[in-house]
Short mmCIF file of C-alpha atoms in Angstrom, two decimals:
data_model
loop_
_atom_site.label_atom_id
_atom_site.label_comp_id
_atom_site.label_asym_id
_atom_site.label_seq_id
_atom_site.Cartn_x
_atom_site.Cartn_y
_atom_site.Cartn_z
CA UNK D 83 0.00 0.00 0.00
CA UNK D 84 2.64 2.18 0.89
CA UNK D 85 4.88 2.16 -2.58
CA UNK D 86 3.40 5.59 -3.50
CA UNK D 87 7.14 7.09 -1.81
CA UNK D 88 8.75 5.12 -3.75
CA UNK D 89 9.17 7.72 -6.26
CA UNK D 90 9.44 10.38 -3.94
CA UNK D 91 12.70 8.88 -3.16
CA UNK D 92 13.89 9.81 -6.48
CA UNK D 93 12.81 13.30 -6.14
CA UNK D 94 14.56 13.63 -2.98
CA UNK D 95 17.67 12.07 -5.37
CA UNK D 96 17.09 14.95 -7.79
CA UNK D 97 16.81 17.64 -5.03
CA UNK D 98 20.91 16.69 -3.46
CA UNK D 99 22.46 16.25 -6.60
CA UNK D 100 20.58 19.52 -8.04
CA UNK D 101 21.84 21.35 -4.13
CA UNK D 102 23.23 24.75 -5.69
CA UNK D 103 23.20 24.40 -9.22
CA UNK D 104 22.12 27.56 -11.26
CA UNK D 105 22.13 29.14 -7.67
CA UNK D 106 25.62 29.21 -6.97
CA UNK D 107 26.07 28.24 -3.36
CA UNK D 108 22.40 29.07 -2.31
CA UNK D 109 19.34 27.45 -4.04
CA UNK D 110 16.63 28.73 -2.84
CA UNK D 111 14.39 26.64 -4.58
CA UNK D 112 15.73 23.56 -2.27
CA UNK D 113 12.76 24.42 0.03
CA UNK D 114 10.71 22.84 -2.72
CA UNK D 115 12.64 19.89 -1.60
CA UNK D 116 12.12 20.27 2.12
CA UNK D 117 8.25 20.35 1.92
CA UNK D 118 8.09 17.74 -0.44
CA UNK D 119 9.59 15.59 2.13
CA UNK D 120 7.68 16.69 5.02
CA UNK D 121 5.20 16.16 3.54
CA UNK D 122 5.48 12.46 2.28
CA UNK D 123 7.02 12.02 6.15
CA UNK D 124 3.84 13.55 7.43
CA UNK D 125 1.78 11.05 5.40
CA UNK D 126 4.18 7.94 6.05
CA UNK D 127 3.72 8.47 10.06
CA UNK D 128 -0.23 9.08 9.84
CA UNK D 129 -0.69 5.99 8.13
CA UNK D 130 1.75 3.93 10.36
CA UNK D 131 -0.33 5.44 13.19
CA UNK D 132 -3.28 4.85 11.54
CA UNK D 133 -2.77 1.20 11.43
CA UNK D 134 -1.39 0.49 14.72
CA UNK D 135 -3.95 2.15 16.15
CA UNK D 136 -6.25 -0.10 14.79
CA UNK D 137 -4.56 -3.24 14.47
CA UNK D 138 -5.20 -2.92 18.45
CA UNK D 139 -9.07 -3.61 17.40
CA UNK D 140 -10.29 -7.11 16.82
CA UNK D 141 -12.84 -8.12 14.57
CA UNK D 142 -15.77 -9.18 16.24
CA UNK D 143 -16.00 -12.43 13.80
CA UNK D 144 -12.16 -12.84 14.65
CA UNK D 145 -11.29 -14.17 11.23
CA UNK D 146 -7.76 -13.27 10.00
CA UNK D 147 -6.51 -10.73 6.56
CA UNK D 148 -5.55 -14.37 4.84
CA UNK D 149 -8.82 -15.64 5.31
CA UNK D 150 -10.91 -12.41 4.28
CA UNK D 151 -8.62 -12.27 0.84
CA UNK D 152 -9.57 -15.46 0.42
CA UNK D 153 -13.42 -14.86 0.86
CA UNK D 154 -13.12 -12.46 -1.05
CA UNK D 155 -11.37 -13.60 -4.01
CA UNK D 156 -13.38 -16.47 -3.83
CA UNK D 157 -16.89 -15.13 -4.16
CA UNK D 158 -15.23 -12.95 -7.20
CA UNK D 159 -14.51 -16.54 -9.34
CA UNK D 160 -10.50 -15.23 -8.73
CA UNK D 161 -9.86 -18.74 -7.58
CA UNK D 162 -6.33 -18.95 -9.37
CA UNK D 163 -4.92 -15.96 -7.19
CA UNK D 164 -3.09 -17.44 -4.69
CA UNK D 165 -2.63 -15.72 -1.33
CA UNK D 166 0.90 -15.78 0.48
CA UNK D 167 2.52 -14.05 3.26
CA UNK D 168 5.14 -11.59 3.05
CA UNK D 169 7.92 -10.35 5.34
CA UNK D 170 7.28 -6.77 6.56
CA UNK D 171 4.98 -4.75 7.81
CA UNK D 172 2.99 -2.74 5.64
CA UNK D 173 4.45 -4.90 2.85
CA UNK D 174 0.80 -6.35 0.96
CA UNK D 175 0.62 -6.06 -2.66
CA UNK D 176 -0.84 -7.94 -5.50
CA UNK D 177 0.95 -9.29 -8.45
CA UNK D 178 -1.34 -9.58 -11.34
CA UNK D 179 1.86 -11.17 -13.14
CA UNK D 180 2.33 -13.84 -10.71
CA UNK D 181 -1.38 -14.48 -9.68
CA UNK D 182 -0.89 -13.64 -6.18
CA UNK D 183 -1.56 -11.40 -3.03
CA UNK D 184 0.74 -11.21 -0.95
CA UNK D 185 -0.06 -10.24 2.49
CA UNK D 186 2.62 -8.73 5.30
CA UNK D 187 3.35 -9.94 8.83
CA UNK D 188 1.06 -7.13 10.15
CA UNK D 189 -1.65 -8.37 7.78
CA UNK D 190 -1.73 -12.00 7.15
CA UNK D 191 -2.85 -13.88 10.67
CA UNK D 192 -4.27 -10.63 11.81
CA UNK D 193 -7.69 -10.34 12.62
CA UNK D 194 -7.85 -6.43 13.22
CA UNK D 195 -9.87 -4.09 12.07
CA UNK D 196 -6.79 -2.57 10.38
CA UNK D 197 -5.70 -6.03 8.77
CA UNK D 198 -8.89 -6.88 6.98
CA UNK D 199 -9.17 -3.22 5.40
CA UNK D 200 -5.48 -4.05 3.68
CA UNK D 201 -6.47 -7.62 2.77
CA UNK D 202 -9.36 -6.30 1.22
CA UNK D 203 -7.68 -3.20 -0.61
CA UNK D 204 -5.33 -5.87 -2.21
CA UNK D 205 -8.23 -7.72 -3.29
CA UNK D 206 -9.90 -4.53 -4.78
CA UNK D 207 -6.66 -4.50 -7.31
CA UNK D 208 -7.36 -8.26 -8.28
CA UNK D 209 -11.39 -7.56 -9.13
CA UNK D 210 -9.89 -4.41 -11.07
CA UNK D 211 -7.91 -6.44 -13.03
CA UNK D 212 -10.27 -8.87 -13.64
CA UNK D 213 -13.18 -6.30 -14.81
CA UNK D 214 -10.80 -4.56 -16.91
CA UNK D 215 -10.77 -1.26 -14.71
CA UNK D 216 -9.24 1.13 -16.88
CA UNK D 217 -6.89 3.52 -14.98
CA UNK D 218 -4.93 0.22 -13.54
CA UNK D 219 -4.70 -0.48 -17.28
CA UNK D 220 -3.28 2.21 -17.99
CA UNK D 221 -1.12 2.28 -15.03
CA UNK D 222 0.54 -0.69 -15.72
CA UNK D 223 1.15 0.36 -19.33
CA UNK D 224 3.03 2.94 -18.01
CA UNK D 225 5.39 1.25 -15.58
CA UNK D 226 8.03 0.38 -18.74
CA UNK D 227 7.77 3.84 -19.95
CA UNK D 228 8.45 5.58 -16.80
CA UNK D 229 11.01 3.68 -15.47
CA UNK D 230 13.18 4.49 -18.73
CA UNK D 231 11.75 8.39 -18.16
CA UNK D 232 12.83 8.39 -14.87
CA UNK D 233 16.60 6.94 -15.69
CA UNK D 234 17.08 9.07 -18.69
CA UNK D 235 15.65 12.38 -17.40
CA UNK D 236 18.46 13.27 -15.03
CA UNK D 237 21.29 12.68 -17.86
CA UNK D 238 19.84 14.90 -19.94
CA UNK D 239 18.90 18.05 -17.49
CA UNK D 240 22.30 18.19 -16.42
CA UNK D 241 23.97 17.87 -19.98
CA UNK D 242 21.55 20.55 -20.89
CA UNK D 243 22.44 23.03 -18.09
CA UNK D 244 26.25 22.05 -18.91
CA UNK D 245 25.80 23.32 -23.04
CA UNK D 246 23.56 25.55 -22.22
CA UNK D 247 21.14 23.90 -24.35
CA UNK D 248 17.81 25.00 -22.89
CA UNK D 249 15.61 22.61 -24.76
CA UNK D 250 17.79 19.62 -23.93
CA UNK D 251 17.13 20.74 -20.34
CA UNK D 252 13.36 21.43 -21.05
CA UNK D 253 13.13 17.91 -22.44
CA UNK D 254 14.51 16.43 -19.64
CA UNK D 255 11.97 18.01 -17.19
CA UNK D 256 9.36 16.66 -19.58
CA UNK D 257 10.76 13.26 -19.16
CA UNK D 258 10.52 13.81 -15.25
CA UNK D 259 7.14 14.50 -16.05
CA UNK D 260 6.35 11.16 -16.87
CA UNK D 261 6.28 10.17 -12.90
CA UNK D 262 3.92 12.50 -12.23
CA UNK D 263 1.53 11.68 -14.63
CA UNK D 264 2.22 7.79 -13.08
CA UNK D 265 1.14 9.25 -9.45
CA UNK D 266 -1.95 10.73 -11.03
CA UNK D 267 -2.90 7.81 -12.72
CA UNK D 268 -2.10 5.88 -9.52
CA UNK D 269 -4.51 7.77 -7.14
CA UNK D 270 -8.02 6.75 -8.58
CA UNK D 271 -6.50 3.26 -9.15
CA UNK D 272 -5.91 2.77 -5.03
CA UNK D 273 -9.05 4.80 -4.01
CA UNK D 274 -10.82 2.82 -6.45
CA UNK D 275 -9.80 0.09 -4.50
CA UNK D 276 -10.70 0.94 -1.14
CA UNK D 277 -13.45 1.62 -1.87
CA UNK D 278 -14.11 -1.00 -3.39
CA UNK D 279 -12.74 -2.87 -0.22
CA UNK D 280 -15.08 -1.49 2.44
CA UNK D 281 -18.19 -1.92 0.12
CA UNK D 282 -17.01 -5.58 -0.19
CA UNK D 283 -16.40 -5.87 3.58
CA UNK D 284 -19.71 -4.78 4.43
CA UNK D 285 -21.94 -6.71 1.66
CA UNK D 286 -20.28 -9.57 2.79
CA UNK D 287 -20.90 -8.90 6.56
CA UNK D 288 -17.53 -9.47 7.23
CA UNK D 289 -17.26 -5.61 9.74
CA UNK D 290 -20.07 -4.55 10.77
CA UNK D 291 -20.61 -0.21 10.42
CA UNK D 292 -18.85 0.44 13.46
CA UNK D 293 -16.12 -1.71 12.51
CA UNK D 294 -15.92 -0.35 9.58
CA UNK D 295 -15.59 3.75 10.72
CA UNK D 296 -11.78 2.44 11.67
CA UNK D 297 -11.19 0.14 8.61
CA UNK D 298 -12.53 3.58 6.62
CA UNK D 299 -9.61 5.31 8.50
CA UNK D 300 -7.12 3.04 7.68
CA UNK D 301 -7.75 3.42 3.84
CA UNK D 302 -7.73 6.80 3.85
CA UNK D 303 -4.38 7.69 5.79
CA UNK D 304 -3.00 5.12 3.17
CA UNK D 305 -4.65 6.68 0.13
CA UNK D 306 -3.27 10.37 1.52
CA UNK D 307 0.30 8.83 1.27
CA UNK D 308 -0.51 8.96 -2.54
CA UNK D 309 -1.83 12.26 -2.59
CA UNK D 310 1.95 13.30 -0.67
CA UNK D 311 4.45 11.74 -2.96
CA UNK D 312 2.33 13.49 -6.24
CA UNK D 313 2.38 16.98 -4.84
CA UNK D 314 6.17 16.00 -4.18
CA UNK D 315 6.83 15.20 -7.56
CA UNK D 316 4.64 18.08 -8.76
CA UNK D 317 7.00 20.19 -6.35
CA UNK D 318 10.24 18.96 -7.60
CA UNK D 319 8.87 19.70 -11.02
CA UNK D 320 8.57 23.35 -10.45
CA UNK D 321 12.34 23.14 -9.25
CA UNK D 322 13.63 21.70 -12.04
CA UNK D 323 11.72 24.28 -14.35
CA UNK D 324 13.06 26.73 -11.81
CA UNK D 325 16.72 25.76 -12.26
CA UNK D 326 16.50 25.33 -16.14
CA UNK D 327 15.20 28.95 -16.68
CA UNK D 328 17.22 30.11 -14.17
CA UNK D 329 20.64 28.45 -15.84
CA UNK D 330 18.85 30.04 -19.04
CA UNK D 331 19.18 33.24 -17.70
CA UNK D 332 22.64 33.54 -16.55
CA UNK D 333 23.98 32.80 -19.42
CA UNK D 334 21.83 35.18 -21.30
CA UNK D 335 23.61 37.76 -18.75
#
């Protein structure tokens, strides 16, 4: 659930190795940076919370996140998905390649409140695929193409602020681009899926409402993790325009 930072990792990549260029020794625009990662830390420790605060709150039918994905998959015909356990915590993904959900530590023989909200988010991924929802489609069209975006992107900036080539620079920034676009593609895709999870928990009486007020809260503090690594990107964006008009500049000068 939580691999929405994994890109903001790379913007955090571009923000040191970007530290004072066009600036001289003060870049200014590094405070970009700064509340990009506040505020994909912010997100990271609300979610954590989130989830140990209610992975404190047993289920009253006291069945474990292994055997809701099961259910689950189950009474959607996905009996060829295969559900494992992962090491971790926070770890739980599905691999639509592989046929499998994979569920963490904190997840699998968990009964929680907490536990059965992520089992049943993963699941949400495997009906997507299975009904064709377009936006994970498209999202997983674009995993090839933004990889090689992301790798070629930084080359190119800096070999277009070295010759001064402005539109070697710009289409570098364009490249970065590509992640963004990823992220936005990425948020209906999860909410989609939680949603998609609590309507599933409850038609299937597996929380009851006031169960599922704190399996609602779960999903969301996970789902605003998403919404903090695309404003970081979108942040780190406006640096790197920043820096390439500002290179622009001084050279005009």
């Amino acid at each position: 659930m939580l691999t929405a930072l994994a890109y903001s990792a790379d913007s955090g990549f571009y923000g040191g190795y970007y530290g004072g260029m066009g600036f001289g020794w003060f870049d200014p625009t590094y405070i970009l940076v700064i509340i990009g990662l506040v505020i994909t830390m912010l997100a990271s420790a609300n979610v954590k919370g989130t989830f140990n605060k209610y992975d404190k709150v047993r289920s009253r039918r006291g069945i474990t996140g292994a055997e809701v994905a099961r259910k689950i998959l189950d009474a959607n015909g996905l009996y060829n998905i295969r559900v494992e356990r992962v090491s971790g915590s926070l770890t739980d993904h599905f691999s639509p390649k592989e046929n499998v959900i994979r569920l963490s530590d904190s997840t699998f023989n968990s009964a929680s409140i907490a536990a059965l909200g992520v089992a049943a988010h993963e699941c949400g991924h495997a009906v997507q695929h299975q009904v064709g929802y377009v936006p994970i489609r498209l999202r997983n069209g674009m995993v090839p193409i933004v990889n090689i975006c992301n790798t070629l992107s930084l080359p190119i900036i800096i070999i277009g602020i070295i010759l001064g080539a402005t539109n070697l620079a710009m289409a570098g920034v364009i490249l970065f681009c590509a992640v963004f676009a990823f992220q936005l593609v990425t948020l209906p895709t999860e909410t989609n899926a939680s949603s998609r999870a609590l309507a599933t928990l409850r038609d299937m009486a597996i929380l009851d409402e006031e169960e599922l007020k704190g399996t609602r809260k779960v999903l969301s503090a996970a789902a605003m993790t998403y919404f903090a690594s695309a404003a970081s990107t979108l942040l780190q964006v406006i640096r790197l325009l920043l820096i390439v008009q500002n290179s622009n500049s001084r050279r005009r000068d």
